[in-house]
PDB file of C-alpha atoms in Angstrom:
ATOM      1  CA  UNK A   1      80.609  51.714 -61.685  1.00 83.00           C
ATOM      2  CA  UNK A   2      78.050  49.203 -60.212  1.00 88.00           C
ATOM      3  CA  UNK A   3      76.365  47.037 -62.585  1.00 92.00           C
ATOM      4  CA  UNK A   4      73.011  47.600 -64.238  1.00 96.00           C
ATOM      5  CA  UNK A   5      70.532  44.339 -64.045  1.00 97.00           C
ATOM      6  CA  UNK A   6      68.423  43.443 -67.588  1.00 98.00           C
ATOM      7  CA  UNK A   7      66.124  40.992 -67.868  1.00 98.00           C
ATOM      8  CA  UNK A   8      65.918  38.628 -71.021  1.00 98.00           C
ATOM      9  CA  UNK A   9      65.272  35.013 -72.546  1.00 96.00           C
ATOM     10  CA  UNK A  10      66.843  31.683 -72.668  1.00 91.00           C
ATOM     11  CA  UNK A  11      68.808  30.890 -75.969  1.00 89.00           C
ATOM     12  CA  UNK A  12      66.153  29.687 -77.914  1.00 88.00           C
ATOM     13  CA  UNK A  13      63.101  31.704 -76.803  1.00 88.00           C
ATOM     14  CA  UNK A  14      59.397  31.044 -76.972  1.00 90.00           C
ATOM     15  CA  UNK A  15      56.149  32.473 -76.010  1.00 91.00           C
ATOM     16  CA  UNK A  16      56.188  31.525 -72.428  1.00 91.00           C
ATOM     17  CA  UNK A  17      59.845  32.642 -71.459  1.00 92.00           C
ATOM     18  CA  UNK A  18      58.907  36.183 -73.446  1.00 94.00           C
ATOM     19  CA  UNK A  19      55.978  36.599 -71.336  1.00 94.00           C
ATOM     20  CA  UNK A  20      57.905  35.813 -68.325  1.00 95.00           C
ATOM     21  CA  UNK A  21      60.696  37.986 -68.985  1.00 97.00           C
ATOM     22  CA  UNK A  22      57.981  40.860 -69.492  1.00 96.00           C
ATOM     23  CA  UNK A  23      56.552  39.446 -65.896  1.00 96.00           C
ATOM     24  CA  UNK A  24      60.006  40.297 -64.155  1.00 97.00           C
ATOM     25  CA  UNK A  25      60.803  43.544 -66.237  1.00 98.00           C
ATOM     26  CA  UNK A  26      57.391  44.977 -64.545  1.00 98.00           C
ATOM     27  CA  UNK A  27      57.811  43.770 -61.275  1.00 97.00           C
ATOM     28  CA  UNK A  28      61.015  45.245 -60.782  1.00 97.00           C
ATOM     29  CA  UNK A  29      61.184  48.004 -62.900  1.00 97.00           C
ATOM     30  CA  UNK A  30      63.845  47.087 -65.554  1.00 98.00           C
ATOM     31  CA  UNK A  31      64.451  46.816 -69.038  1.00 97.00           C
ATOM     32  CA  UNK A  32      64.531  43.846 -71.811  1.00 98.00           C
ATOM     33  CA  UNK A  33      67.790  42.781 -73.500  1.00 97.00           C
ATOM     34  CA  UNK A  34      67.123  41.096 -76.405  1.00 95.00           C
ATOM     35  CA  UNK A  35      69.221  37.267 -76.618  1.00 93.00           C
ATOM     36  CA  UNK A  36      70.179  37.763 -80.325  1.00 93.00           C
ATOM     37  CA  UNK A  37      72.199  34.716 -80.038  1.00 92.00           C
ATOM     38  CA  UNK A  38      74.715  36.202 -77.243  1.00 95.00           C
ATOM     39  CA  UNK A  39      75.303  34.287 -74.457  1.00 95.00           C
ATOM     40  CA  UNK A  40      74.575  35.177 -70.791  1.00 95.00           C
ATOM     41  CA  UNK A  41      78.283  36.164 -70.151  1.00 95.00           C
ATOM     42  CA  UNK A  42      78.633  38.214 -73.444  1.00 96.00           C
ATOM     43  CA  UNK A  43      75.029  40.145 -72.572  1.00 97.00           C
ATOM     44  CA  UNK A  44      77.001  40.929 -68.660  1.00 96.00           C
ATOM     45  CA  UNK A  45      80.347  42.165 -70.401  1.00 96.00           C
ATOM     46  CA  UNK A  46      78.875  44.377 -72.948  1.00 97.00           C
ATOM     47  CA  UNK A  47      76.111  45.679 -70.545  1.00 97.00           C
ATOM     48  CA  UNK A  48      78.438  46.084 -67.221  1.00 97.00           C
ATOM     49  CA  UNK A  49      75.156  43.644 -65.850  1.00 96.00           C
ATOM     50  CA  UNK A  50      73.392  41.678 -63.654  1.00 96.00           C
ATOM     51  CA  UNK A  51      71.724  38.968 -66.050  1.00 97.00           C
ATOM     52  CA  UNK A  52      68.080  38.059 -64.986  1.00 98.00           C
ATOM     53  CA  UNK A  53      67.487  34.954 -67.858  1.00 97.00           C
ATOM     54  CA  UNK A  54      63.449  33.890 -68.086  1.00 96.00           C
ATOM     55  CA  UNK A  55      63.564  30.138 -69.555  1.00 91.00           C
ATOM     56  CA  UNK A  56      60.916  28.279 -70.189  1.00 82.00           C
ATOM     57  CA  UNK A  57      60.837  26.089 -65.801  1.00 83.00           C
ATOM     58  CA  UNK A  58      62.319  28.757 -64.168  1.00 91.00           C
ATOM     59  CA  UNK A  59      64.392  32.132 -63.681  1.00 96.00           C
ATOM     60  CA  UNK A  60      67.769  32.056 -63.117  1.00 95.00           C
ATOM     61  CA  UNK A  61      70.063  34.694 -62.253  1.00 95.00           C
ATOM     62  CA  UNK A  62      73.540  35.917 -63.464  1.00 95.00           C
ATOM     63  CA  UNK A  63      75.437  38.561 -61.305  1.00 93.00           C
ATOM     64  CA  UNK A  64      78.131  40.309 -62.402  1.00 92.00           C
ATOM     65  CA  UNK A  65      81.590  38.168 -62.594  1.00 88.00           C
ATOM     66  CA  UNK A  66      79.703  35.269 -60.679  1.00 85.00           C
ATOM     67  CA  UNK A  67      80.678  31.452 -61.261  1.00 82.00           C
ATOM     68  CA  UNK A  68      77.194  30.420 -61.424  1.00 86.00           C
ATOM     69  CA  UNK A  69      73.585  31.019 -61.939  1.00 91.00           C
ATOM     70  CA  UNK A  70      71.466  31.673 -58.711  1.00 91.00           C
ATOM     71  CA  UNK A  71      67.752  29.768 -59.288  1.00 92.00           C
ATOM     72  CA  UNK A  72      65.057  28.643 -56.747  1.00 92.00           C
ATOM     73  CA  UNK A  73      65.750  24.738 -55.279  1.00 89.00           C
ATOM     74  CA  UNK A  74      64.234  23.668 -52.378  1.00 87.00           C
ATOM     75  CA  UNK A  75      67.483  21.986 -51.361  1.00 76.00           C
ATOM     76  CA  UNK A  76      68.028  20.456 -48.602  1.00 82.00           C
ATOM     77  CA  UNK A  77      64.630  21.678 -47.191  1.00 89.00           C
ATOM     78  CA  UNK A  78      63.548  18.181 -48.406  1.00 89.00           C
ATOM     79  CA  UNK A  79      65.599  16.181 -46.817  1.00 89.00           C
ATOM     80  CA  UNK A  80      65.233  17.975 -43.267  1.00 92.00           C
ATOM     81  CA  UNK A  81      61.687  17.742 -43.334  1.00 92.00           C
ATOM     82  CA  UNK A  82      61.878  13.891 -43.912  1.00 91.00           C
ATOM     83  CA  UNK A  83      63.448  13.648 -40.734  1.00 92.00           C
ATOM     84  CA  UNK A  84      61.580  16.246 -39.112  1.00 93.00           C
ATOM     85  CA  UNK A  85      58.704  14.058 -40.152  1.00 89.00           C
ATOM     86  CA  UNK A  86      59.965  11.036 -39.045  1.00 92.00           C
ATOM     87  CA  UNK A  87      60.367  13.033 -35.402  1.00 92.00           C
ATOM     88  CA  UNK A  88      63.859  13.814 -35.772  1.00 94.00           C
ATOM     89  CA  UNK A  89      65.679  16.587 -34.481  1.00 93.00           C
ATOM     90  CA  UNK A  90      66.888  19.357 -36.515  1.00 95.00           C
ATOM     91  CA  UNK A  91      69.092  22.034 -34.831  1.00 94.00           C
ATOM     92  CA  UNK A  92      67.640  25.153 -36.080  1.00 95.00           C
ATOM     93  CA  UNK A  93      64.112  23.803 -34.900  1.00 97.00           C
ATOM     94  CA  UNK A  94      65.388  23.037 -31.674  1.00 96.00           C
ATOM     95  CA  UNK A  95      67.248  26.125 -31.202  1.00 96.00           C
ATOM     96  CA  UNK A  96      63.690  28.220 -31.962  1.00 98.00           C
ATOM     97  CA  UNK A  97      61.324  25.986 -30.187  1.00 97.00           C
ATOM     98  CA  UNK A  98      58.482  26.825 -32.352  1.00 98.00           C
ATOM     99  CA  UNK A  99      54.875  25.505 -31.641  1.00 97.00           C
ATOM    100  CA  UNK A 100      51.842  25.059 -33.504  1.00 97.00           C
ATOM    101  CA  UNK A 101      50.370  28.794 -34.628  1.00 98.00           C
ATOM    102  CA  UNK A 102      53.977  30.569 -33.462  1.00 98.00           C
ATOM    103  CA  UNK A 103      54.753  33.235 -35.982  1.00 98.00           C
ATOM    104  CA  UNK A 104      58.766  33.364 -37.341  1.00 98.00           C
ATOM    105  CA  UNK A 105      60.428  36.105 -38.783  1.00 98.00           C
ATOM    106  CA  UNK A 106      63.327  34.773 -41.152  1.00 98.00           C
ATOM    107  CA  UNK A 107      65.541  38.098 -41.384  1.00 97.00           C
ATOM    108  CA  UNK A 108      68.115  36.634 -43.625  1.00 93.00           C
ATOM    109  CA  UNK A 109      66.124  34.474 -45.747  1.00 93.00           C
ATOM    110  CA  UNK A 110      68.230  33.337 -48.509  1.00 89.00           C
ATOM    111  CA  UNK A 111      67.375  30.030 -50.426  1.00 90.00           C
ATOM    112  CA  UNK A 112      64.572  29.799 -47.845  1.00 93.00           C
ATOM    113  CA  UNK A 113      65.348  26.448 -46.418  1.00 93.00           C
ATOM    114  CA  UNK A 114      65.317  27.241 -42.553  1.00 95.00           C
ATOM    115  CA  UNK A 115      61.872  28.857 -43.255  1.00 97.00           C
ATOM    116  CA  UNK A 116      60.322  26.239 -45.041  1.00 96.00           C
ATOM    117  CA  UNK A 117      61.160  24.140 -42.053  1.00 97.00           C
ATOM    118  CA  UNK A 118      59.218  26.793 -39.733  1.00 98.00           C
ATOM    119  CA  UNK A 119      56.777  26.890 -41.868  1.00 97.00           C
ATOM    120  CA  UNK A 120      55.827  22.874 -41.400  1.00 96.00           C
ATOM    121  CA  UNK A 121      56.577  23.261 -37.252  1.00 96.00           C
ATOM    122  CA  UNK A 122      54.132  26.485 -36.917  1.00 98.00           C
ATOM    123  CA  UNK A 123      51.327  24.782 -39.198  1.00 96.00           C
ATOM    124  CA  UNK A 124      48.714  26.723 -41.368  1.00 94.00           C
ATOM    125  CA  UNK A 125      47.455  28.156 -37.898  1.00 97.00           C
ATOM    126  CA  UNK A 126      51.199  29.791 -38.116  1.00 98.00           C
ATOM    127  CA  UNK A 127      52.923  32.881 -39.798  1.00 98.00           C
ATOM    128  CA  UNK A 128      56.320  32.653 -41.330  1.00 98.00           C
ATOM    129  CA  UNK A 129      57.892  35.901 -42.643  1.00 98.00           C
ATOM    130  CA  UNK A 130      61.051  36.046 -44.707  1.00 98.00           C
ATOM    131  CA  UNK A 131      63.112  38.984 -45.685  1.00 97.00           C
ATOM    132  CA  UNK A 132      65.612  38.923 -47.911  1.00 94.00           C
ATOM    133  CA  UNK A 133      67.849  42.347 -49.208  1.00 92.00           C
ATOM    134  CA  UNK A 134      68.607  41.824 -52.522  1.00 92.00           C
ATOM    135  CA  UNK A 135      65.478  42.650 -55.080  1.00 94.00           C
ATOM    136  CA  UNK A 136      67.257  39.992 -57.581  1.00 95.00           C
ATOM    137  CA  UNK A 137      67.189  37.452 -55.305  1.00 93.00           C
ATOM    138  CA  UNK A 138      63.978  37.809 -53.476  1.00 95.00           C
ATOM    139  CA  UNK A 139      62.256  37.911 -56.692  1.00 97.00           C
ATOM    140  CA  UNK A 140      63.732  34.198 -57.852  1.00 96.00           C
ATOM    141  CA  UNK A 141      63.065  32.982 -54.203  1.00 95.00           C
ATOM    142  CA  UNK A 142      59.274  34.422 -54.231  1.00 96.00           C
ATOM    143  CA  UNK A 143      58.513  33.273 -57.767  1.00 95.00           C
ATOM    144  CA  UNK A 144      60.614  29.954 -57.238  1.00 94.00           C
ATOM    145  CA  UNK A 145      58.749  29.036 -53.881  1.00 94.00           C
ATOM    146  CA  UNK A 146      55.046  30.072 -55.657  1.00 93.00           C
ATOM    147  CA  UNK A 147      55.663  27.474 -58.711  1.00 90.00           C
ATOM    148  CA  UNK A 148      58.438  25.016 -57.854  1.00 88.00           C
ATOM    149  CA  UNK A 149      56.626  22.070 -58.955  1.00 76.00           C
ATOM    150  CA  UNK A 150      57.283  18.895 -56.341  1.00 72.00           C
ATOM    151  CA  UNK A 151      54.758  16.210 -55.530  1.00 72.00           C
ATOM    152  CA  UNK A 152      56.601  16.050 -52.626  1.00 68.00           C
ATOM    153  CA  UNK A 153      54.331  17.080 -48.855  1.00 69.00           C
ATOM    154  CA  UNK A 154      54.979  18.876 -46.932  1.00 84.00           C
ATOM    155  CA  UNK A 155      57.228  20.383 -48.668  1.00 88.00           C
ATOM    156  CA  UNK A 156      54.674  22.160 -51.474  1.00 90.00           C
ATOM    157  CA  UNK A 157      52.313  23.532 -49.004  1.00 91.00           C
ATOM    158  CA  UNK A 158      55.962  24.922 -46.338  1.00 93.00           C
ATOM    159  CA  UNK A 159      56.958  27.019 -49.602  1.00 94.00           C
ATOM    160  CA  UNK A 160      53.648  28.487 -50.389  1.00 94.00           C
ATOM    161  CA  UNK A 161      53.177  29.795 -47.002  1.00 95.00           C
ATOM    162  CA  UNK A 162      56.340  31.958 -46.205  1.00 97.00           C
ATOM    163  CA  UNK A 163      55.640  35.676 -46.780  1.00 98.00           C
ATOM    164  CA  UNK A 164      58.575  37.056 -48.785  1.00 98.00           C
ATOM    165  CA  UNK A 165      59.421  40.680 -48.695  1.00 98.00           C
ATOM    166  CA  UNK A 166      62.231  42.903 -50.160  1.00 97.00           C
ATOM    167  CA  UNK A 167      63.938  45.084 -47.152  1.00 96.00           C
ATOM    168  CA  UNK A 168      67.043  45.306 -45.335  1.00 94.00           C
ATOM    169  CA  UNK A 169      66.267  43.554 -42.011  1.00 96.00           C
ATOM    170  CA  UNK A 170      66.914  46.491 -39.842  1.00 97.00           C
ATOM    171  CA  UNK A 171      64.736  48.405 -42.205  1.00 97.00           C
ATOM    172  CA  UNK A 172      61.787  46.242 -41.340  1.00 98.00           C
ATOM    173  CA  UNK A 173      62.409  45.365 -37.784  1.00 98.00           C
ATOM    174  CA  UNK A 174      62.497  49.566 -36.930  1.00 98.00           C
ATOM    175  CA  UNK A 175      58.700  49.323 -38.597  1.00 98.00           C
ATOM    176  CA  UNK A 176      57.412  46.620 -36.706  1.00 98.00           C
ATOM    177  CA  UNK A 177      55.547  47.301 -33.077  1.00 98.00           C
ATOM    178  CA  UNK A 178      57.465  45.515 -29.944  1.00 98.00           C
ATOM    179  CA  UNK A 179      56.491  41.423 -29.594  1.00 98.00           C
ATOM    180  CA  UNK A 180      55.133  41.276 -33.112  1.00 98.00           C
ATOM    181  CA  UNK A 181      56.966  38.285 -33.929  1.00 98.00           C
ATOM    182  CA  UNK A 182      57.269  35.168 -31.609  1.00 98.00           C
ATOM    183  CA  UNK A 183      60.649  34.368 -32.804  1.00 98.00           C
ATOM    184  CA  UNK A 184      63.287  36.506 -34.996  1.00 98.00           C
ATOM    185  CA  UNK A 185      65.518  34.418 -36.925  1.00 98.00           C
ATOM    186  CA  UNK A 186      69.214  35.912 -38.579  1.00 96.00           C
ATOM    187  CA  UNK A 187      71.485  33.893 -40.575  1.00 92.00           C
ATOM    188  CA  UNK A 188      74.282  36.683 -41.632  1.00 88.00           C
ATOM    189  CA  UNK A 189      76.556  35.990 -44.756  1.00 66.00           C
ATOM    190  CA  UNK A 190      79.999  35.842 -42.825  1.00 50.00           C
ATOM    191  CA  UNK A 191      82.990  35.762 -44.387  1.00 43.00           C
ATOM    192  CA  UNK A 192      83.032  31.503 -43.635  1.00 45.00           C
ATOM    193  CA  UNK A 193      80.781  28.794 -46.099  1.00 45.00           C
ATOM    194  CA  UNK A 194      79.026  27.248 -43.493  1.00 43.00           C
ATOM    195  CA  UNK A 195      76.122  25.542 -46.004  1.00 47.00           C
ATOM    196  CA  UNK A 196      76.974  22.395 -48.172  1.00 46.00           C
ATOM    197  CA  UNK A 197      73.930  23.138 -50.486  1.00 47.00           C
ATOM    198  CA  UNK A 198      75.138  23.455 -54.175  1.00 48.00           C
ATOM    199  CA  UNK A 199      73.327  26.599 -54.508  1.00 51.00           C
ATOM    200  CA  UNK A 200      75.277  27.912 -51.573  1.00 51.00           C
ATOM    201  CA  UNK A 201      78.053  29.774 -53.713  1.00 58.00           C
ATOM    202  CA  UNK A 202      75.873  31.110 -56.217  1.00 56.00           C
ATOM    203  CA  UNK A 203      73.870  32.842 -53.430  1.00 57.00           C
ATOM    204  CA  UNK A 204      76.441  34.020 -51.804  1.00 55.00           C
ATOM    205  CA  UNK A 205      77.495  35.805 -55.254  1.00 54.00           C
ATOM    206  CA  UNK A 206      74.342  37.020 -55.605  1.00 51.00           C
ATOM    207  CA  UNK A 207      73.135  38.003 -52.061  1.00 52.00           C
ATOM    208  CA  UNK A 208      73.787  40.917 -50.242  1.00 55.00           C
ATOM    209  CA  UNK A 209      77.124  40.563 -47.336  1.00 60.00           C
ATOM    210  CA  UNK A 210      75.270  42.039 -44.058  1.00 75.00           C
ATOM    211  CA  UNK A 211      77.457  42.180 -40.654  1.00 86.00           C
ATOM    212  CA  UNK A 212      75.340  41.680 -37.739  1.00 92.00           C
ATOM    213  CA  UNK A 213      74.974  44.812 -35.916  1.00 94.00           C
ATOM    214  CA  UNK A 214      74.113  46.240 -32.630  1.00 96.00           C
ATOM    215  CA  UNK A 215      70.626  47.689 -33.977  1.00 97.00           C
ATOM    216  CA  UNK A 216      69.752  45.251 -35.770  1.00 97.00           C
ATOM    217  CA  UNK A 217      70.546  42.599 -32.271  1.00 97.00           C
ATOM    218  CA  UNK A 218      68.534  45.454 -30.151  1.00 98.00           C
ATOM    219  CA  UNK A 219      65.846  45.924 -32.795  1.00 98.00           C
ATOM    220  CA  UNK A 220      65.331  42.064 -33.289  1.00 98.00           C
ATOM    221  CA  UNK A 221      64.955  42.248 -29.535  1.00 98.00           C
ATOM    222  CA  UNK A 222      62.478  44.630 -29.048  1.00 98.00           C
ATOM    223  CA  UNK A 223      60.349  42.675 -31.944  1.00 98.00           C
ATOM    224  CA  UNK A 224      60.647  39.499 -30.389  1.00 98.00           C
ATOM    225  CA  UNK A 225      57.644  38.072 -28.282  1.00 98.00           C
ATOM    226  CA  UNK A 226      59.952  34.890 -27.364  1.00 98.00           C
ATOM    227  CA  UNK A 227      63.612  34.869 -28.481  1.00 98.00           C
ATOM    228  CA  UNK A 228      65.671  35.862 -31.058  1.00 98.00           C
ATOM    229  CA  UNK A 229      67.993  32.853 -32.639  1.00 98.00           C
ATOM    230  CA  UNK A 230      71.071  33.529 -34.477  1.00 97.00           C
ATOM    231  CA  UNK A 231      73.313  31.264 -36.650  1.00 94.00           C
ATOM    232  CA  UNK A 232      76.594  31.708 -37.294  1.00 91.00           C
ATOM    233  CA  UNK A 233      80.189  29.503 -37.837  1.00 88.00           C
ATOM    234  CA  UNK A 234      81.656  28.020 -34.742  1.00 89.00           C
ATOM    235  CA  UNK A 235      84.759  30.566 -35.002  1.00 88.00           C
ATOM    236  CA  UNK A 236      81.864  33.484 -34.846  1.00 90.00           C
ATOM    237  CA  UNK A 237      82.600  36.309 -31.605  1.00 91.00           C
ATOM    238  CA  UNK A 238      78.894  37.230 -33.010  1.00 93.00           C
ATOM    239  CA  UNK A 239      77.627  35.553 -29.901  1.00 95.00           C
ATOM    240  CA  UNK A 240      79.606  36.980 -27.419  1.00 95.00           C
ATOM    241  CA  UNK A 241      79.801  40.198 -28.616  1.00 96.00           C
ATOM    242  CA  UNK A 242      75.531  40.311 -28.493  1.00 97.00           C
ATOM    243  CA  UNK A 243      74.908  38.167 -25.391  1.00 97.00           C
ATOM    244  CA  UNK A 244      73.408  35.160 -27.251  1.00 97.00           C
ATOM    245  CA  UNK A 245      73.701  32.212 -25.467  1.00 96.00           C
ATOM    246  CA  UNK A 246      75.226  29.428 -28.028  1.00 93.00           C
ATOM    247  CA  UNK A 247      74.812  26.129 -28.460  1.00 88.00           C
ATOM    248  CA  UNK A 248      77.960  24.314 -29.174  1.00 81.00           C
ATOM    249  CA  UNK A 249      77.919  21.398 -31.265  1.00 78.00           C
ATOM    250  CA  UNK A 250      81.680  19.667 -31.440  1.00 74.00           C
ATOM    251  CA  UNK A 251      81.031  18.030 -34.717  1.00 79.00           C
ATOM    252  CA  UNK A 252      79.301  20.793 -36.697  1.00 83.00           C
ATOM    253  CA  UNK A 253      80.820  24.174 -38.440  1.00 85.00           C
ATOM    254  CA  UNK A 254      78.096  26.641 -37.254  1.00 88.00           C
ATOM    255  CA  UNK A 255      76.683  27.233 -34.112  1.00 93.00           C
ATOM    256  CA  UNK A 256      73.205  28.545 -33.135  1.00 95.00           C
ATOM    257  CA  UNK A 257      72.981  30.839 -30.390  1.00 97.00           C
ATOM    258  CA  UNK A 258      69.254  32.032 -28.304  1.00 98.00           C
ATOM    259  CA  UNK A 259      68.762  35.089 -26.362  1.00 98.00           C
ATOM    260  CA  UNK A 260      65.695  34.338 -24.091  1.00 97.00           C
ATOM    261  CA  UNK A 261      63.167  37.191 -23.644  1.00 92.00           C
TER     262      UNK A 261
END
């Protein structure tokens, strides 16, 4: 029996956390589990449930069995876009070439780091889109990126400009005319860790597993103005089984691979 998901507060609730746990109850349609002084895991056991908590920074979330708690962090975002800023290179950035007022379309969005760093290369002139499957998680990621508090530019102004939206990404690429994106970006969960991030576990507990398919390669086609960029671990057949063109880098464990328009 699949797991229900409830919403409720941290340990010790107050006004705020109460009126943010209301916040995600509406938005995605579920219901309130009062804490009475159970913790997380016992809520999940006697539920059968995916654990949305509302404390008083942040929402973090609990999925069924998982070893951790899935919240917003910008990650290493930061730390890329220092070097970017500095003028170094970063991989996924030179895989994509994107320029000033390009629009990206992040199909496998995640944490949202590889968008953040579009968002900073196509400017305010640009459009960054980022889709992610999994209502829990796109929810944490939308609210995260909207009020993640960092004094830290660009990195503020990256995360307020991506465009999150719930949907499977062949779901939104069939709805989308031909060239409506200048580059289409997928980063599949394979069965391989290929992030270091901390946070990298927990959203792979919490995400959805996608396999890259044939429609969703054609359809990411047809939607591309430019190219369509795919990541993937070095041991990946992804990109020879969908004509990318890859990128080999001897020293790293994922590979990028391009197919030109």
């Amino acid at each position: 029996m699949q797991p229900i998901t409830v919403v409720t507060t941290a340990g010790r609730p107050d006004e705020i956390s109460i009126t943010l746990a209301q916040k995600a109850c509406d938005e995605l349609g579920l219901r309130f589990e009062e804490r009475k002084k159970r913790s997380v895991a016992k809520i999940s056991e006697q539920l059968n449930a995916n654990v949305i908590v509302a404390g008083k920074n942040r929402y973090e979330y609990y999925p069924k069995d998982a070893k951790a708690p899935f919240f917003f962090h910008p990650n290493s975002a930061a730390f890329r876009l220092k070097r970017v800023a500095r003028g170094e290179h970063d991989p996924m950035l030179d895989a994509c070439q994107l320029e000033k007022g390009d629009s990206f379309l992040d199909c496998t969005l995640g944490i949202g780091s590889d968008a953040m760093l579009a968002a900073y290369q196509v400017g305010e002139e640009g459009t960054v889109v980022g889709l992610e499957a999994d209502p829990n998680v796109a929810f944490i990621v939308q609210k995260g990126m909207a009020t993640y508090d960092t004094s830290e530019l660009p990195l503020t102004k990256c995360m307020r400009q991506i465009k999150i939206i719930q949907s499977e990404a062949v779901v939104f690429l069939q709805k989308q005319p031909a060239n409506a994106f200048d580059v289409v970006y997928m980063d599949p969960m394979f069965e391989e860790v290929i992030e270091e991030s901390n946070n990298f576990e927990a959203l792979r507990d919490a995400g959805q597993h996608i396999t890259l398919t044939e429609e969703w390669v054609r359809e990411a086609i047809r939607v591309a103005k430019k190219r369509v960029v795919l990541k993937a671990h070095f041991r990946s057949t992804a990109f020879e089984q969908f004509g990318f063109k890859r990128d080999i880098r001897l020293t790293s464990k994922f590979h990028y691979g391009v197919i030109e328009k």
